[in-house]
């Protein structure tokens, strides 16, 4: 459960996008690499997904690695102009990894049921969605990581992550700036 806090334009989303690609490709230089990863990239809304996290993923994702793209809206031929549902990419172990995109405005119910290797939150999610995503990674002993600008004051993130009031040894955070 790793979180990066920082101001606007400090590179937080870059960190999340690169980590997502590394894990999905099986090329992370500092973590255990696995074949056939399934993960979610979670944004606050589909518009923010398209404009921020999805854009960064597409920037760092070599087109030769892509197996398929399924769109929620728009066309595969101009994926940067539409909203992606998921991307499947070649993993270096010979398999295929799936990067799914979700948005908090879908509501907690849309986050149920699936088993995931990790979830990346780009900005602070509502607590109910965070807790649901923790359940998605439980059976695979997966990861939660987040990149965010702390704008909501003394929210649940402040208490559970920043202060780590439960003394959870799995919780870690870092502050970055320019």
PDB file of N, CA and C in Angstrom, residues 80-122:
ATOM      1  N   UNK A  80      -6.302   7.993 -28.098  1.00  0.00           N
ATOM      2  CA  UNK A  80      -6.049   9.121 -27.201  1.00  0.00           C
ATOM      3  C   UNK A  80      -7.224  10.108 -27.164  1.00  0.00           C
ATOM      4  N   UNK A  81      -8.126  10.026 -28.119  1.00  0.00           N
ATOM      5  CA  UNK A  81      -9.288  10.916 -28.155  1.00  0.00           C
ATOM      6  C   UNK A  81     -10.516  10.296 -27.509  1.00  0.00           C
ATOM      7  N   UNK A  82     -10.476   8.989 -27.231  1.00  0.00           N
ATOM      8  CA  UNK A  82     -11.609   8.289 -26.639  1.00  0.00           C
ATOM      9  C   UNK A  82     -11.307   7.823 -25.233  1.00  0.00           C
ATOM     10  N   UNK A  83     -12.209   7.027 -24.700  1.00  0.00           N
ATOM     11  CA  UNK A  83     -12.058   6.478 -23.355  1.00  0.00           C
ATOM     12  C   UNK A  83     -11.836   4.970 -23.483  1.00  0.00           C
ATOM     13  N   UNK A  84     -10.728   4.503 -22.949  1.00  0.00           N
ATOM     14  CA  UNK A  84     -10.356   3.088 -23.044  1.00  0.00           C
ATOM     15  C   UNK A  84     -10.986   2.311 -21.897  1.00  0.00           C
ATOM     16  N   UNK A  85     -11.533   1.133 -22.203  1.00  0.00           N
ATOM     17  CA  UNK A  85     -12.014   0.201 -21.185  1.00  0.00           C
ATOM     18  C   UNK A  85     -10.830  -0.613 -20.661  1.00  0.00           C
ATOM     19  N   UNK A  86     -10.108  -1.277 -21.564  1.00  0.00           N
ATOM     20  CA  UNK A  86      -8.898  -1.984 -21.158  1.00  0.00           C
ATOM     21  C   UNK A  86      -7.952  -2.162 -22.341  1.00  0.00           C
ATOM     22  N   UNK A  87      -6.684  -2.374 -21.986  1.00  0.00           N
ATOM     23  CA  UNK A  87      -5.619  -2.640 -22.942  1.00  0.00           C
ATOM     24  C   UNK A  87      -4.999  -3.976 -22.557  1.00  0.00           C
ATOM     25  N   UNK A  88      -4.785  -4.859 -23.530  1.00  0.00           N
ATOM     26  CA  UNK A  88      -3.996  -6.060 -23.276  1.00  0.00           C
ATOM     27  C   UNK A  88      -2.638  -5.875 -23.944  1.00  0.00           C
ATOM     28  N   UNK A  89      -1.591  -6.244 -23.191  1.00  0.00           N
ATOM     29  CA  UNK A  89      -0.228  -6.070 -23.693  1.00  0.00           C
ATOM     30  C   UNK A  89       0.578  -7.348 -23.481  1.00  0.00           C
ATOM     31  N   UNK A  90       1.604  -7.505 -24.304  1.00  0.00           N
ATOM     32  CA  UNK A  90       2.502  -8.647 -24.169  1.00  0.00           C
ATOM     33  C   UNK A  90       3.368  -8.494 -22.935  1.00  0.00           C
ATOM     34  N   UNK A  91       3.431  -9.568 -22.161  1.00  0.00           N
ATOM     35  CA  UNK A  91       4.280  -9.638 -20.990  1.00  0.00           C
ATOM     36  C   UNK A  91       5.574 -10.327 -21.408  1.00  0.00           C
ATOM     37  N   UNK A  92       6.699  -9.973 -20.837  1.00  0.00           N
ATOM     38  CA  UNK A  92       7.976 -10.564 -21.240  1.00  0.00           C
ATOM     39  C   UNK A  92       8.067 -12.056 -20.933  1.00  0.00           C
ATOM     40  N   UNK A  93       7.157 -12.581 -20.135  1.00  0.00           N
ATOM     41  CA  UNK A  93       7.136 -14.005 -19.823  1.00  0.00           C
ATOM     42  C   UNK A  93       6.391 -14.809 -20.890  1.00  0.00           C
ATOM     43  N   UNK A  94       5.904 -14.135 -21.934  1.00  0.00           N
ATOM     44  CA  UNK A  94       5.220 -14.819 -23.017  1.00  0.00           C
ATOM     45  C   UNK A  94       3.707 -14.762 -22.923  1.00  0.00           C
ATOM     46  N   UNK A  95       3.184 -14.230 -21.858  1.00  0.00           N
ATOM     47  CA  UNK A  95       1.739 -14.139 -21.687  1.00  0.00           C
ATOM     48  C   UNK A  95       1.208 -12.767 -22.053  1.00  0.00           C
ATOM     49  N   UNK A  96      -0.012 -12.508 -21.584  1.00  0.00           N
ATOM     50  CA  UNK A  96      -0.677 -11.240 -21.865  1.00  0.00           C
ATOM     51  C   UNK A  96      -1.168 -10.650 -20.545  1.00  0.00           C
ATOM     52  N   UNK A  97      -0.895  -9.378 -20.337  1.00  0.00           N
ATOM     53  CA  UNK A  97      -1.375  -8.654 -19.167  1.00  0.00           C
ATOM     54  C   UNK A  97      -2.508  -7.729 -19.578  1.00  0.00           C
ATOM     55  N   UNK A  98      -3.392  -7.460 -18.626  1.00  0.00           N
ATOM     56  CA  UNK A  98      -4.559  -6.617 -18.899  1.00  0.00           C
ATOM     57  C   UNK A  98      -4.551  -5.411 -17.969  1.00  0.00           C
ATOM     58  N   UNK A  99      -4.554  -4.232 -18.576  1.00  0.00           N
ATOM     59  CA  UNK A  99      -4.648  -2.970 -17.833  1.00  0.00           C
ATOM     60  C   UNK A  99      -6.064  -2.443 -18.037  1.00  0.00           C
ATOM     61  N   UNK A 100      -6.882  -2.511 -16.997  1.00  0.00           N
ATOM     62  CA  UNK A 100      -8.243  -2.001 -17.060  1.00  0.00           C
ATOM     63  C   UNK A 100      -8.309  -0.587 -16.510  1.00  0.00           C
ATOM     64  N   UNK A 101      -9.250   0.181 -17.011  1.00  0.00           N
ATOM     65  CA  UNK A 101      -9.430   1.556 -16.557  1.00  0.00           C
ATOM     66  C   UNK A 101     -10.792   1.674 -15.879  1.00  0.00           C
ATOM     67  N   UNK A 102     -10.819   2.284 -14.713  1.00  0.00           N
ATOM     68  CA  UNK A 102     -12.050   2.496 -13.959  1.00  0.00           C
ATOM     69  C   UNK A 102     -12.098   3.952 -13.524  1.00  0.00           C
ATOM     70  N   UNK A 103     -13.318   4.401 -13.218  1.00  0.00           N
ATOM     71  CA  UNK A 103     -13.451   5.754 -12.684  1.00  0.00           C
ATOM     72  C   UNK A 103     -14.352   5.724 -11.452  1.00  0.00           C
ATOM     73  N   UNK A 104     -14.002   6.539 -10.490  1.00  0.00           N
ATOM     74  CA  UNK A 104     -14.730   6.584  -9.219  1.00  0.00           C
ATOM     75  C   UNK A 104     -16.179   6.999  -9.409  1.00  0.00           C
ATOM     76  N   UNK A 105     -16.460   7.776 -10.459  1.00  0.00           N
ATOM     77  CA  UNK A 105     -17.842   8.211 -10.679  1.00  0.00           C
ATOM     78  C   UNK A 105     -18.757   7.059 -11.094  1.00  0.00           C
ATOM     79  N   UNK A 106     -18.197   5.863 -11.347  1.00  0.00           N
ATOM     80  CA  UNK A 106     -19.009   4.680 -11.638  1.00  0.00           C
ATOM     81  C   UNK A 106     -19.686   4.141 -10.373  1.00  0.00           C
ATOM     82  N   UNK A 107     -19.121   4.454  -9.211  1.00  0.00           N
ATOM     83  CA  UNK A 107     -19.657   3.952  -7.953  1.00  0.00           C
ATOM     84  C   UNK A 107     -19.014   2.631  -7.541  1.00  0.00           C
ATOM     85  N   UNK A 108     -19.049   2.345  -6.261  1.00  0.00           N
ATOM     86  CA  UNK A 108     -18.392   1.176  -5.685  1.00  0.00           C
ATOM     87  C   UNK A 108     -18.828  -0.141  -6.315  1.00  0.00           C
ATOM     88  N   UNK A 109     -20.098  -0.262  -6.659  1.00  0.00           N
ATOM     89  CA  UNK A 109     -20.616  -1.523  -7.187  1.00  0.00           C
ATOM     90  C   UNK A 109     -19.888  -1.977  -8.449  1.00  0.00           C
ATOM     91  N   UNK A 110     -19.379  -1.058  -9.232  1.00  0.00           N
ATOM     92  CA  UNK A 110     -18.664  -1.398 -10.472  1.00  0.00           C
ATOM     93  C   UNK A 110     -17.235  -1.896 -10.201  1.00  0.00           C
ATOM     94  N   UNK A 111     -16.843  -1.917  -8.932  1.00  0.00           N
ATOM     95  CA  UNK A 111     -15.502  -2.352  -8.548  1.00  0.00           C
ATOM     96  C   UNK A 111     -15.520  -3.738  -7.893  1.00  0.00           C
ATOM     97  N   UNK A 112     -16.621  -4.432  -7.964  1.00  0.00           N
ATOM     98  CA  UNK A 112     -16.781  -5.710  -7.272  1.00  0.00           C
ATOM     99  C   UNK A 112     -16.302  -6.883  -8.124  1.00  0.00           C
ATOM    100  N   UNK A 113     -16.001  -7.997  -7.443  1.00  0.00           N
ATOM    101  CA  UNK A 113     -15.916  -9.303  -8.052  1.00  0.00           C
ATOM    102  C   UNK A 113     -14.612  -9.798  -8.609  1.00  0.00           C
ATOM    103  N   UNK A 114     -13.821  -8.959  -9.224  1.00  0.00           N
ATOM    104  CA  UNK A 114     -12.626  -9.429  -9.936  1.00  0.00           C
ATOM    105  C   UNK A 114     -11.434  -9.569  -8.985  1.00  0.00           C
ATOM    106  N   UNK A 115     -10.481 -10.389  -9.375  1.00  0.00           N
ATOM    107  CA  UNK A 115      -9.243 -10.581  -8.628  1.00  0.00           C
ATOM    108  C   UNK A 115      -8.118  -9.892  -9.399  1.00  0.00           C
ATOM    109  N   UNK A 116      -7.356  -9.046  -8.712  1.00  0.00           N
ATOM    110  CA  UNK A 116      -6.346  -8.222  -9.381  1.00  0.00           C
ATOM    111  C   UNK A 116      -4.969  -8.377  -8.751  1.00  0.00           C
ATOM    112  N   UNK A 117      -3.943  -8.080  -9.552  1.00  0.00           N
ATOM    113  CA  UNK A 117      -2.573  -8.064  -9.043  1.00  0.00           C
ATOM    114  C   UNK A 117      -2.223  -6.714  -8.419  1.00  0.00           C
ATOM    115  N   UNK A 118      -2.801  -5.641  -8.957  1.00  0.00           N
ATOM    116  CA  UNK A 118      -2.599  -4.330  -8.339  1.00  0.00           C
ATOM    117  C   UNK A 118      -3.637  -3.341  -8.843  1.00  0.00           C
ATOM    118  N   UNK A 119      -3.763  -2.255  -8.079  1.00  0.00           N
ATOM    119  CA  UNK A 119      -4.622  -1.122  -8.434  1.00  0.00           C
ATOM    120  C   UNK A 119      -3.789   0.139  -8.254  1.00  0.00           C
ATOM    121  N   UNK A 120      -3.829   1.003  -9.261  1.00  0.00           N
ATOM    122  CA  UNK A 120      -3.202   2.327  -9.156  1.00  0.00           C
ATOM    123  C   UNK A 120      -4.309   3.367  -9.131  1.00  0.00           C
ATOM    124  N   UNK A 121      -4.371   4.132  -8.040  1.00  0.00           N
ATOM    125  CA  UNK A 121      -5.285   5.267  -7.940  1.00  0.00           C
ATOM    126  C   UNK A 121      -4.528   6.519  -8.356  1.00  0.00           C
ATOM    127  N   UNK A 122      -5.036   7.207  -9.372  1.00  0.00           N
ATOM    128  CA  UNK A 122      -4.479   8.503  -9.727  1.00  0.00           C
ATOM    129  C   UNK A 122      -5.416   9.551  -9.139  1.00  0.00           C
TER     130      UNK A 122
END
